[in-house]
PDB file of C-alpha atoms in Angstrom:
ATOM      1  CA  MET A   1     -17.946 127.625  93.734  1.00 49.00           C
ATOM      2  CA  THR A   2     -19.877 130.567  94.963  1.00 53.00           C
ATOM      3  CA  THR A   3     -23.134 128.558  94.445  1.00 53.00           C
ATOM      4  CA  THR A   4     -21.697 125.316  96.250  1.00 53.00           C
ATOM      5  CA  THR A   5     -20.649 127.473  99.199  1.00 52.00           C
ATOM      6  CA  ALA A   6     -24.144 129.169  99.469  1.00 51.00           C
ATOM      7  CA  ARG A   7     -25.988 125.737  99.378  1.00 51.00           C
ATOM      8  CA  GLY A   8     -23.504 124.654 102.205  1.00 52.00           C
ATOM      9  CA  ARG A   9     -24.187 127.425 104.395  1.00 52.00           C
ATOM     10  CA  GLU A  10     -28.090 126.867 103.664  1.00 51.00           C
ATOM     11  CA  GLY A  11     -27.745 123.300 104.741  1.00 50.00           C
ATOM     12  CA  ALA A  12     -25.775 124.270 107.825  1.00 50.00           C
ATOM     13  CA  LYS A  13     -28.332 126.725 108.940  1.00 51.00           C
ATOM     14  CA  ALA A  14     -31.430 124.423 108.092  1.00 50.00           C
ATOM     15  CA  PRO A  15     -31.261 122.115 111.323  1.00 54.00           C
ATOM     16  CA  ALA A  16     -31.241 125.341 113.440  1.00 55.00           C
ATOM     17  CA  ARG A  17     -34.741 126.055 112.772  1.00 65.00           C
ATOM     18  CA  PRO A  18     -36.267 122.554 113.750  1.00 78.00           C
ATOM     19  CA  ARG A  19     -34.271 123.009 117.292  1.00 81.00           C
ATOM     20  CA  ALA A  20     -35.298 126.563 117.577  1.00 80.00           C
ATOM     21  CA  ALA A  21     -39.031 125.277 117.132  1.00 81.00           C
ATOM     22  CA  ARG A  22     -38.519 122.396 119.575  1.00 83.00           C
ATOM     23  CA  ARG A  23     -37.278 124.846 122.008  1.00 85.00           C
ATOM     24  CA  ALA A  24     -40.057 127.122 121.620  1.00 82.00           C
ATOM     25  CA  ALA A  25     -42.533 124.503 122.140  1.00 83.00           C
ATOM     26  CA  ARG A  26     -40.841 123.212 125.209  1.00 86.00           C
ATOM     27  CA  ILE A  27     -40.631 126.679 126.710  1.00 87.00           C
ATOM     28  CA  LYS A  28     -44.471 127.064 125.817  1.00 84.00           C
ATOM     29  CA  GLU A  29     -45.328 123.579 127.379  1.00 85.00           C
ATOM     30  CA  SER A  30     -43.435 124.614 130.427  1.00 86.00           C
ATOM     31  CA  LEU A  31     -45.342 127.797 130.698  1.00 87.00           C
ATOM     32  CA  VAL A  32     -48.622 125.997 130.513  1.00 85.00           C
ATOM     33  CA  GLY A  33     -47.717 123.597 133.029  1.00 85.00           C
ATOM     34  CA  TRP A  34     -46.649 126.270 135.643  1.00 89.00           C
ATOM     35  CA  GLY A  35     -49.818 128.038 134.677  1.00 88.00           C
ATOM     36  CA  PHE A  36     -51.895 125.209 135.881  1.00 88.00           C
ATOM     37  CA  LEU A  37     -49.807 124.905 138.852  1.00 88.00           C
ATOM     38  CA  THR A  38     -49.424 128.556 139.978  1.00 91.00           C
ATOM     39  CA  PRO A  39     -52.985 128.684 141.635  1.00 90.00           C
ATOM     40  CA  ASN A  40     -52.239 125.620 143.770  1.00 90.00           C
ATOM     41  CA  LEU A  41     -48.797 126.717 144.648  1.00 90.00           C
ATOM     42  CA  LEU A  42     -49.857 129.989 145.658  1.00 92.00           C
ATOM     43  CA  LEU A  43     -52.714 128.270 147.836  1.00 92.00           C
ATOM     44  CA  MET A  44     -50.082 125.963 149.457  1.00 90.00           C
ATOM     45  CA  ALA A  45     -47.850 128.868 150.249  1.00 90.00           C
ATOM     46  CA  VAL A  46     -50.656 130.772 151.955  1.00 91.00           C
ATOM     47  CA  PHE A  47     -52.173 128.073 153.880  1.00 90.00           C
ATOM     48  CA  LEU A  48     -49.499 125.672 154.335  1.00 87.00           C
ATOM     49  CA  PHE A  49     -45.711 126.804 154.094  1.00 90.00           C
ATOM     50  CA  LEU A  50     -46.332 130.473 155.529  1.00 92.00           C
ATOM     51  CA  PRO A  51     -48.134 128.989 158.504  1.00 89.00           C
ATOM     52  CA  ILE A  52     -45.260 126.313 159.208  1.00 90.00           C
ATOM     53  CA  VAL A  53     -42.712 129.139 158.961  1.00 92.00           C
ATOM     54  CA  TRP A  54     -44.639 131.213 161.377  1.00 91.00           C
ATOM     55  CA  ALA A  55     -45.240 128.010 163.757  1.00 91.00           C
ATOM     56  CA  VAL A  56     -41.472 127.385 163.720  1.00 92.00           C
ATOM     57  CA  GLN A  57     -40.736 130.995 164.731  1.00 92.00           C
ATOM     58  CA  LEU A  58     -43.522 130.952 167.188  1.00 91.00           C
ATOM     59  CA  SER A  59     -41.781 127.940 168.871  1.00 91.00           C
ATOM     60  CA  PHE A  60     -38.912 129.974 169.846  1.00 93.00           C
ATOM     61  CA  GLN A  61     -41.103 132.725 171.643  1.00 90.00           C
ATOM     62  CA  GLU A  62     -43.229 132.912 174.600  1.00 89.00           C
ATOM     63  CA  THR A  63     -46.491 134.641 173.937  1.00 85.00           C
ATOM     64  CA  LYS A  64     -50.219 134.393 175.048  1.00 80.00           C
ATOM     65  CA  GLY A  65     -51.395 135.978 171.631  1.00 74.00           C
ATOM     66  CA  PHE A  66     -51.251 139.528 173.107  1.00 76.00           C
ATOM     67  CA  GLY A  67     -48.679 142.032 173.259  1.00 75.00           C
ATOM     68  CA  THR A  68     -45.227 141.511 172.017  1.00 81.00           C
ATOM     69  CA  PRO A  69     -43.820 138.090 171.912  1.00 84.00           C
ATOM     70  CA  GLU A  70     -40.879 137.255 173.900  1.00 87.00           C
ATOM     71  CA  TRP A  71     -37.948 135.412 172.362  1.00 90.00           C
ATOM     72  CA  VAL A  72     -36.861 132.468 174.610  1.00 88.00           C
ATOM     73  CA  GLY A  73     -34.855 130.237 172.238  1.00 87.00           C
ATOM     74  CA  LEU A  74     -34.939 126.639 172.869  1.00 91.00           C
ATOM     75  CA  ASP A  75     -36.655 126.928 176.167  1.00 91.00           C
ATOM     76  CA  ASN A  76     -40.011 125.357 174.785  1.00 92.00           C
ATOM     77  CA  TYR A  77     -38.132 122.557 173.571  1.00 93.00           C
ATOM     78  CA  VAL A  78     -36.346 122.063 176.761  1.00 93.00           C
ATOM     79  CA  LYS A  79     -39.566 122.205 178.734  1.00 92.00           C
ATOM     80  CA  LEU A  80     -40.740 119.336 176.452  1.00 91.00           C
ATOM     81  CA  VAL A  81     -38.136 116.899 177.610  1.00 91.00           C
ATOM     82  CA  THR A  82     -39.280 117.554 181.190  1.00 92.00           C
ATOM     83  CA  ASP A  83     -43.029 117.812 180.861  1.00 93.00           C
ATOM     84  CA  PRO A  84     -44.674 114.514 182.176  1.00 94.00           C
ATOM     85  CA  VAL A  85     -48.030 115.339 180.454  1.00 93.00           C
ATOM     86  CA  PHE A  86     -46.157 115.645 177.145  1.00 94.00           C
ATOM     87  CA  TRP A  87     -44.589 112.238 177.493  1.00 95.00           C
ATOM     88  CA  GLN A  88     -47.976 110.763 178.771  1.00 95.00           C
ATOM     89  CA  SER A  89     -49.584 112.230 175.476  1.00 94.00           C
ATOM     90  CA  PHE A  90     -46.549 110.880 173.475  1.00 94.00           C
ATOM     91  CA  GLY A  91     -47.180 107.515 175.205  1.00 95.00           C
ATOM     92  CA  ASN A  92     -50.873 107.397 174.513  1.00 95.00           C
ATOM     93  CA  THR A  93     -50.416 108.441 170.776  1.00 95.00           C
ATOM     94  CA  ILE A  94     -47.993 105.327 170.474  1.00 95.00           C
ATOM     95  CA  VAL A  95     -50.646 103.072 172.405  1.00 95.00           C
ATOM     96  CA  PHE A  96     -53.341 104.476 170.001  1.00 96.00           C
ATOM     97  CA  THR A  97     -51.256 103.694 167.059  1.00 94.00           C
ATOM     98  CA  ILE A  98     -50.399  99.989 168.142  1.00 95.00           C
ATOM     99  CA  LEU A  99     -54.021  99.312 168.983  1.00 95.00           C
ATOM    100  CA  THR A 100     -55.648 100.536 165.767  1.00 95.00           C
ATOM    101  CA  VAL A 101     -52.933 100.084 162.761  1.00 94.00           C
ATOM    102  CA  PRO A 102     -52.692  96.247 162.807  1.00 94.00           C
ATOM    103  CA  VAL A 103     -56.195  95.797 163.197  1.00 95.00           C
ATOM    104  CA  VAL A 104     -57.510  98.291 160.481  1.00 95.00           C
ATOM    105  CA  MET A 105     -54.919  96.552 158.182  1.00 94.00           C
ATOM    106  CA  ILE A 106     -55.704  93.056 158.840  1.00 94.00           C
ATOM    107  CA  GLY A 107     -59.315  93.728 158.880  1.00 94.00           C
ATOM    108  CA  GLY A 108     -59.222  95.824 155.713  1.00 93.00           C
ATOM    109  CA  LEU A 109     -57.393  92.848 153.990  1.00 93.00           C
ATOM    110  CA  GLY A 110     -59.762  90.327 155.053  1.00 91.00           C
ATOM    111  CA  LEU A 111     -62.753  92.499 153.962  1.00 90.00           C
ATOM    112  CA  ALA A 112     -61.136  93.104 150.736  1.00 90.00           C
ATOM    113  CA  VAL A 113     -60.511  89.395 150.178  1.00 89.00           C
ATOM    114  CA  LEU A 114     -64.083  88.521 150.959  1.00 87.00           C
ATOM    115  CA  LEU A 115     -65.502  91.450 148.880  1.00 86.00           C
ATOM    116  CA  ASN A 116     -63.240  90.380 146.018  1.00 84.00           C
ATOM    117  CA  SER A 117     -65.058  87.194 145.638  1.00 79.00           C
ATOM    118  CA  VAL A 118     -68.148  86.158 144.286  1.00 71.00           C
ATOM    119  CA  LEU A 119     -70.316  87.302 147.313  1.00 71.00           C
ATOM    120  CA  PRO A 120     -74.178  88.388 146.891  1.00 75.00           C
ATOM    121  CA  ALA A 121     -74.956  91.928 147.420  1.00 72.00           C
ATOM    122  CA  ARG A 122     -71.231  92.606 148.037  1.00 73.00           C
ATOM    123  CA  GLY A 123     -71.793  96.198 146.593  1.00 75.00           C
ATOM    124  CA  VAL A 124     -74.246  96.827 149.253  1.00 80.00           C
ATOM    125  CA  PHE A 125     -71.509  95.713 151.758  1.00 79.00           C
ATOM    126  CA  ARG A 126     -68.801  97.738 150.238  1.00 78.00           C
ATOM    127  CA  THR A 127     -70.797 100.811 150.383  1.00 80.00           C
ATOM    128  CA  ALA A 128     -71.712 100.359 154.230  1.00 81.00           C
ATOM    129  CA  ILE A 129     -67.892  99.672 155.102  1.00 83.00           C
ATOM    130  CA  VAL A 130     -66.830 102.923 153.102  1.00 83.00           C
ATOM    131  CA  LEU A 131     -69.750 105.138 154.220  1.00 83.00           C
ATOM    132  CA  PRO A 132     -68.034 106.243 157.368  1.00 83.00           C
ATOM    133  CA  MET A 133     -65.278 107.741 155.250  1.00 81.00           C
ATOM    134  CA  VAL A 134     -67.694 110.330 153.680  1.00 82.00           C
ATOM    135  CA  ILE A 135     -68.924 111.482 157.094  1.00 83.00           C
ATOM    136  CA  SER A 136     -66.960 114.173 158.756  1.00 82.00           C
ATOM    137  CA  GLY A 137     -64.853 113.186 161.932  1.00 83.00           C
ATOM    138  CA  VAL A 138     -66.833 115.303 164.346  1.00 87.00           C
ATOM    139  CA  ALA A 139     -70.162 113.984 163.031  1.00 89.00           C
ATOM    140  CA  SER A 140     -68.815 110.437 163.599  1.00 88.00           C
ATOM    141  CA  ALA A 141     -67.592 111.365 167.078  1.00 90.00           C
ATOM    142  CA  MET A 142     -71.015 112.784 167.908  1.00 91.00           C
ATOM    143  CA  VAL A 143     -72.580 109.490 166.895  1.00 89.00           C
ATOM    144  CA  ALA A 144     -70.126 107.512 169.022  1.00 90.00           C
ATOM    145  CA  VAL A 145     -70.633 109.958 172.098  1.00 90.00           C
ATOM    146  CA  ILE A 146     -74.296 108.637 171.833  1.00 90.00           C
ATOM    147  CA  LEU A 147     -73.246 105.169 171.816  1.00 91.00           C
ATOM    148  CA  PHE A 148     -70.748 105.248 174.587  1.00 91.00           C
ATOM    149  CA  TYR A 149     -72.472 107.635 176.895  1.00 88.00           C
ATOM    150  CA  GLU A 150     -71.916 106.362 180.343  1.00 86.00           C
ATOM    151  CA  SER A 151     -75.181 106.985 181.908  1.00 84.00           C
ATOM    152  CA  ASN A 152     -77.634 106.346 179.345  1.00 85.00           C
ATOM    153  CA  GLY A 153     -75.893 105.482 176.262  1.00 88.00           C
ATOM    154  CA  LEU A 154     -76.938 102.670 173.744  1.00 90.00           C
ATOM    155  CA  ILE A 155     -74.101 100.025 174.584  1.00 92.00           C
ATOM    156  CA  ASN A 156     -74.459 100.408 178.352  1.00 91.00           C
ATOM    157  CA  LYS A 157     -78.238  99.915 177.755  1.00 92.00           C
ATOM    158  CA  VAL A 158     -77.676  96.724 175.769  1.00 92.00           C
ATOM    159  CA  LEU A 159     -75.027  95.489 178.487  1.00 91.00           C
ATOM    160  CA  THR A 160     -77.448  96.202 181.275  1.00 92.00           C
ATOM    161  CA  ALA A 161     -80.414  94.396 179.456  1.00 91.00           C
ATOM    162  CA  VAL A 162     -78.218  91.242 179.079  1.00 93.00           C
ATOM    163  CA  GLY A 163     -77.272  91.377 182.716  1.00 89.00           C
ATOM    164  CA  LEU A 164     -73.810  92.638 182.511  1.00 89.00           C
ATOM    165  CA  SER A 165     -72.586  95.869 184.371  1.00 89.00           C
ATOM    166  CA  PRO A 166     -72.221  99.038 182.548  1.00 90.00           C
ATOM    167  CA  VAL A 167     -68.943 100.428 181.627  1.00 91.00           C
ATOM    168  CA  ALA A 168     -67.397 103.680 182.759  1.00 90.00           C
ATOM    169  CA  TRP A 169     -66.478 104.874 179.294  1.00 90.00           C
ATOM    170  CA  GLN A 170     -66.092 108.513 180.338  1.00 87.00           C
ATOM    171  CA  SER A 171     -64.803 108.288 183.855  1.00 88.00           C
ATOM    172  CA  GLN A 172     -61.995 105.621 183.563  1.00 90.00           C
ATOM    173  CA  GLY A 173     -59.082 105.625 181.462  1.00 90.00           C
ATOM    174  CA  VAL A 174     -58.940 102.386 180.019  1.00 93.00           C
ATOM    175  CA  PRO A 175     -62.409 102.063 178.809  1.00 93.00           C
ATOM    176  CA  ALA A 176     -62.119 105.691 177.594  1.00 93.00           C
ATOM    177  CA  MET A 177     -59.180 104.792 175.351  1.00 94.00           C
ATOM    178  CA  ILE A 178     -60.893 101.620 174.247  1.00 94.00           C
ATOM    179  CA  SER A 179     -64.052 103.382 173.046  1.00 93.00           C
ATOM    180  CA  VAL A 180     -61.815 105.827 171.059  1.00 94.00           C
ATOM    181  CA  VAL A 181     -59.711 103.044 169.342  1.00 95.00           C
ATOM    182  CA  VAL A 182     -63.111 101.157 168.540  1.00 94.00           C
ATOM    183  CA  VAL A 183     -64.541 104.126 166.791  1.00 93.00           C
ATOM    184  CA  ALA A 184     -61.232 104.903 165.064  1.00 94.00           C
ATOM    185  CA  ILE A 185     -61.260 101.547 163.800  1.00 94.00           C
ATOM    186  CA  TRP A 186     -64.608 101.762 162.365  1.00 92.00           C
ATOM    187  CA  LEU A 187     -63.715 104.946 160.552  1.00 91.00           C
ATOM    188  CA  ARG A 188     -60.467 103.738 158.949  1.00 92.00           C
ATOM    189  CA  ILE A 189     -61.006 100.181 158.137  1.00 93.00           C
ATOM    190  CA  GLY A 190     -62.951 101.247 154.781  1.00 91.00           C
ATOM    191  CA  PHE A 191     -60.105 103.125 153.494  1.00 92.00           C
ATOM    192  CA  ASN A 192     -57.785 100.242 153.848  1.00 94.00           C
ATOM    193  CA  MET A 193     -60.281  97.893 152.349  1.00 92.00           C
ATOM    194  CA  ILE A 194     -60.339 100.200 149.060  1.00 92.00           C
ATOM    195  CA  ILE A 195     -56.701 100.031 149.002  1.00 93.00           C
ATOM    196  CA  TYR A 196     -56.243  96.300 149.434  1.00 94.00           C
ATOM    197  CA  LEU A 197     -59.119  95.746 146.942  1.00 91.00           C
ATOM    198  CA  ALA A 198     -57.181  97.848 144.244  1.00 90.00           C
ATOM    199  CA  GLY A 199     -54.073  95.620 144.949  1.00 90.00           C
ATOM    200  CA  LEU A 200     -56.230  92.394 144.712  1.00 90.00           C
ATOM    201  CA  GLN A 201     -57.823  93.370 141.586  1.00 87.00           C
ATOM    202  CA  GLY A 202     -54.083  93.860 140.011  1.00 87.00           C
ATOM    203  CA  ILE A 203     -53.231  90.223 140.494  1.00 87.00           C
ATOM    204  CA  SER A 204     -53.949  87.933 137.621  1.00 87.00           C
ATOM    205  CA  PRO A 205     -56.490  85.304 138.040  1.00 86.00           C
ATOM    206  CA  GLU A 206     -54.235  82.721 136.352  1.00 90.00           C
ATOM    207  CA  VAL A 207     -51.825  82.798 139.396  1.00 89.00           C
ATOM    208  CA  TYR A 208     -54.615  81.474 141.656  1.00 88.00           C
ATOM    209  CA  GLU A 209     -55.646  78.952 138.817  1.00 89.00           C
ATOM    210  CA  ALA A 210     -52.193  77.681 138.769  1.00 90.00           C
ATOM    211  CA  ALA A 211     -52.070  77.319 142.627  1.00 89.00           C
ATOM    212  CA  ARG A 212     -55.470  75.447 142.598  1.00 90.00           C
ATOM    213  CA  ILE A 213     -54.161  72.997 139.788  1.00 89.00           C
ATOM    214  CA  ASP A 214     -51.133  72.347 141.931  1.00 87.00           C
ATOM    215  CA  GLY A 215     -53.415  71.650 145.064  1.00 88.00           C
ATOM    216  CA  ALA A 216     -52.959  74.621 147.160  1.00 87.00           C
ATOM    217  CA  SER A 217     -55.504  75.302 149.691  1.00 88.00           C
ATOM    218  CA  ARG A 218     -57.481  78.486 150.009  1.00 87.00           C
ATOM    219  CA  TRP A 219     -55.256  79.478 153.043  1.00 89.00           C
ATOM    220  CA  GLN A 220     -52.182  78.365 151.118  1.00 89.00           C
ATOM    221  CA  GLN A 221     -53.095  80.612 148.392  1.00 88.00           C
ATOM    222  CA  PHE A 222     -53.803  83.481 150.959  1.00 89.00           C
ATOM    223  CA  ARG A 223     -50.498  83.207 152.486  1.00 89.00           C
ATOM    224  CA  SER A 224     -48.269  82.496 149.643  1.00 89.00           C
ATOM    225  CA  ILE A 225     -49.830  84.519 146.781  1.00 89.00           C
ATOM    226  CA  THR A 226     -52.308  87.396 148.299  1.00 90.00           C
ATOM    227  CA  VAL A 227     -50.102  88.523 151.082  1.00 90.00           C
ATOM    228  CA  PRO A 228     -46.856  88.940 149.302  1.00 90.00           C
ATOM    229  CA  LEU A 229     -48.530  90.357 146.080  1.00 91.00           C
ATOM    230  CA  VAL A 230     -50.215  93.203 148.188  1.00 91.00           C
ATOM    231  CA  GLY A 231     -46.895  94.039 149.939  1.00 88.00           C
ATOM    232  CA  PRO A 232     -46.601  97.353 148.347  1.00 88.00           C
ATOM    233  CA  SER A 233     -50.284  98.139 149.509  1.00 90.00           C
ATOM    234  CA  SER A 234     -49.480  96.994 152.831  1.00 90.00           C
ATOM    235  CA  PHE A 235     -46.575  99.231 153.172  1.00 89.00           C
ATOM    236  CA  PHE A 236     -48.333 102.227 151.780  1.00 89.00           C
ATOM    237  CA  LEU A 237     -51.048 101.609 154.357  1.00 92.00           C
ATOM    238  CA  LEU A 238     -48.640 101.045 157.133  1.00 91.00           C
ATOM    239  CA  ILE A 239     -47.247 104.379 156.810  1.00 90.00           C
ATOM    240  CA  MET A 240     -50.408 106.323 156.177  1.00 90.00           C
ATOM    241  CA  ASN A 241     -52.067 104.808 158.992  1.00 93.00           C
ATOM    242  CA  VAL A 242     -49.094 105.671 161.325  1.00 92.00           C
ATOM    243  CA  ILE A 243     -49.406 109.190 160.326  1.00 91.00           C
ATOM    244  CA  ALA A 244     -53.037 109.287 160.811  1.00 92.00           C
ATOM    245  CA  SER A 245     -52.523 108.069 164.228  1.00 93.00           C
ATOM    246  CA  PHE A 246     -50.105 110.652 165.196  1.00 92.00           C
ATOM    247  CA  GLN A 247     -52.396 113.287 163.871  1.00 90.00           C
ATOM    248  CA  VAL A 248     -55.637 112.084 165.358  1.00 92.00           C
ATOM    249  CA  PHE A 249     -57.644 115.122 167.024  1.00 92.00           C
ATOM    250  CA  ASP A 250     -61.181 115.496 166.225  1.00 90.00           C
ATOM    251  CA  LEU A 251     -62.083 112.072 167.259  1.00 91.00           C
ATOM    252  CA  ILE A 252     -60.535 112.167 170.699  1.00 93.00           C
ATOM    253  CA  PHE A 253     -61.460 115.948 171.160  1.00 92.00           C
ATOM    254  CA  VAL A 254     -65.190 115.279 170.920  1.00 92.00           C
ATOM    255  CA  MET A 255     -65.459 112.063 172.620  1.00 92.00           C
ATOM    256  CA  THR A 256     -63.298 112.343 175.576  1.00 91.00           C
ATOM    257  CA  GLY A 257     -61.452 115.821 175.341  1.00 89.00           C
ATOM    258  CA  GLY A 258     -58.229 114.060 176.221  1.00 90.00           C
ATOM    259  CA  GLY A 259     -59.567 112.757 179.553  1.00 86.00           C
ATOM    260  CA  PRO A 260     -60.616 111.453 182.026  1.00 89.00           C
ATOM    261  CA  GLY A 261     -57.297 113.130 183.332  1.00 87.00           C
ATOM    262  CA  ASN A 262     -54.657 112.799 180.585  1.00 90.00           C
ATOM    263  CA  SER A 263     -55.423 109.291 179.811  1.00 92.00           C
ATOM    264  CA  THR A 264     -56.533 109.729 176.238  1.00 93.00           C
ATOM    265  CA  SER A 265     -54.612 112.822 175.688  1.00 93.00           C
ATOM    266  CA  VAL A 266     -52.743 112.434 172.550  1.00 94.00           C
ATOM    267  CA  LEU A 267     -49.943 114.937 170.894  1.00 93.00           C
ATOM    268  CA  VAL A 268     -52.478 117.083 168.781  1.00 94.00           C
ATOM    269  CA  THR A 269     -54.941 117.319 171.591  1.00 94.00           C
ATOM    270  CA  TYR A 270     -52.111 118.505 173.940  1.00 94.00           C
ATOM    271  CA  ALA A 271     -50.765 120.986 171.296  1.00 93.00           C
ATOM    272  CA  TYR A 272     -54.279 122.239 171.058  1.00 92.00           C
ATOM    273  CA  ARG A 273     -54.758 122.618 174.792  1.00 92.00           C
ATOM    274  CA  ASN A 274     -51.674 124.589 175.302  1.00 91.00           C
ATOM    275  CA  GLY A 275     -52.019 126.718 172.036  1.00 88.00           C
ATOM    276  CA  PHE A 276     -55.799 127.736 172.218  1.00 88.00           C
ATOM    277  CA  GLN A 277     -56.950 126.833 175.945  1.00 88.00           C
ATOM    278  CA  ILE A 278     -54.218 127.716 178.185  1.00 87.00           C
ATOM    279  CA  ARG A 279     -52.764 130.197 175.660  1.00 85.00           C
ATOM    280  CA  GLU A 280     -49.137 129.037 175.984  1.00 89.00           C
ATOM    281  CA  GLN A 281     -48.970 129.633 172.060  1.00 89.00           C
ATOM    282  CA  GLY A 282     -45.048 129.157 171.966  1.00 91.00           C
ATOM    283  CA  TYR A 283     -45.104 125.868 173.812  1.00 92.00           C
ATOM    284  CA  GLY A 284     -48.236 124.688 171.690  1.00 92.00           C
ATOM    285  CA  ALA A 285     -46.295 125.375 168.572  1.00 92.00           C
ATOM    286  CA  ALA A 286     -43.305 123.429 169.753  1.00 93.00           C
ATOM    287  CA  ILE A 287     -45.423 120.377 170.185  1.00 93.00           C
ATOM    288  CA  GLY A 288     -46.896 120.921 166.788  1.00 92.00           C
ATOM    289  CA  ILE A 289     -43.285 121.061 165.366  1.00 93.00           C
ATOM    290  CA  VAL A 290     -42.422 117.808 166.857  1.00 93.00           C
ATOM    291  CA  ILE A 291     -45.611 116.418 165.379  1.00 92.00           C
ATOM    292  CA  LEU A 292     -44.551 117.716 161.881  1.00 91.00           C
ATOM    293  CA  ILE A 293     -41.018 116.100 162.170  1.00 92.00           C
ATOM    294  CA  ILE A 294     -42.417 112.776 163.108  1.00 90.00           C
ATOM    295  CA  THR A 295     -44.804 112.916 160.111  1.00 89.00           C
ATOM    296  CA  LEU A 296     -41.890 114.032 157.791  1.00 90.00           C
ATOM    297  CA  ILE A 297     -39.944 111.068 158.930  1.00 90.00           C
ATOM    298  CA  PHE A 298     -42.595 108.636 158.181  1.00 85.00           C
ATOM    299  CA  THR A 299     -43.314 110.354 154.784  1.00 84.00           C
ATOM    300  CA  PHE A 300     -39.623 110.138 154.011  1.00 87.00           C
ATOM    301  CA  ILE A 301     -39.539 106.370 154.737  1.00 83.00           C
ATOM    302  CA  GLN A 302     -42.325 106.000 152.499  1.00 78.00           C
ATOM    303  CA  TRP A 303     -40.992 108.187 149.518  1.00 79.00           C
ATOM    304  CA  LYS A 304     -37.466 106.651 150.034  1.00 80.00           C
ATOM    305  CA  THR A 305     -38.706 103.212 150.032  1.00 77.00           C
ATOM    306  CA  SER A 306     -41.116 103.556 147.094  1.00 68.00           C
ATOM    307  CA  ARG A 307     -38.370 105.267 145.058  1.00 62.00           C
ATOM    308  CA  THR A 308     -35.783 102.239 145.843  1.00 60.00           C
ATOM    309  CA  ARG A 309     -38.609  99.820 144.814  1.00 57.00           C
ATOM    310  CA  ASP A 310     -39.333 101.481 141.275  1.00 52.00           C
ATOM    311  CA  LEU A 311     -35.639 101.657 140.622  1.00 53.00           C
ATOM    312  CA  VAL A 312     -35.303  98.174 141.249  1.00 50.00           C
ATOM    313  CA  GLU A 313     -38.360  97.120 139.159  1.00 53.00           C
TER     314      GLU A 313
END
């Protein structure tokens, strides 16, 4: 009786040891994971989260960077509503987005389809198209300044050589915006091409083979197979390109400085102007918070849609 009872107790205690070992292994694995994450989290806290909190606080103050800041509440945000230059900059940002996003997406898809086929020296073409991505925005903008310089730039020299009138790239608003848009397309189209190439290479060749057997032309294959199957890539690029357009700064700052007048001023350049040139740092911070909110909205849309698609699949 006693021996049986002892064996029963040993049998009851036996499963507890594996559970404890598994729990200890999970704790150890979690500690290792947090050990890898902690340096990145500290860097993000110091260089991202703390500056955002400080910017939010600054947006409720009036300060020029010297002395004690004055708490003004929502005055900076109220000023945004009645500031015509802010709304002009907001409108310019939307125009810039509308002009660049469709072109870089359509052009990126077209280049991806072309370079995904059997094309001689396609590696060289891929490198040439992607090359602007590895050059800093400031350096690319300096190259663009040389090309679009109004008095003796290369483009105006070519126009003059073929008997056309030179274009006032720096002194007129519309040509200035066109020059910025052209350079932005040149810089971004390579990224779109890479994403679309990854999407195209994930499509099974048997799908196109079946379509050819059924008599589908190349255009029908592109319209009915390629475009729908790269839909996730298109949505991702749409969100990323819109966010990048609302955050554009270095290109416009170097090429036009937001001029002539405010014809190429966008939200980020206007925030920089108020925060670091006019020294209205509270107002500049308020504009920055507006940009942050717009970016977070598009990021949330991307996350929500991607999560819903994953659940459906």
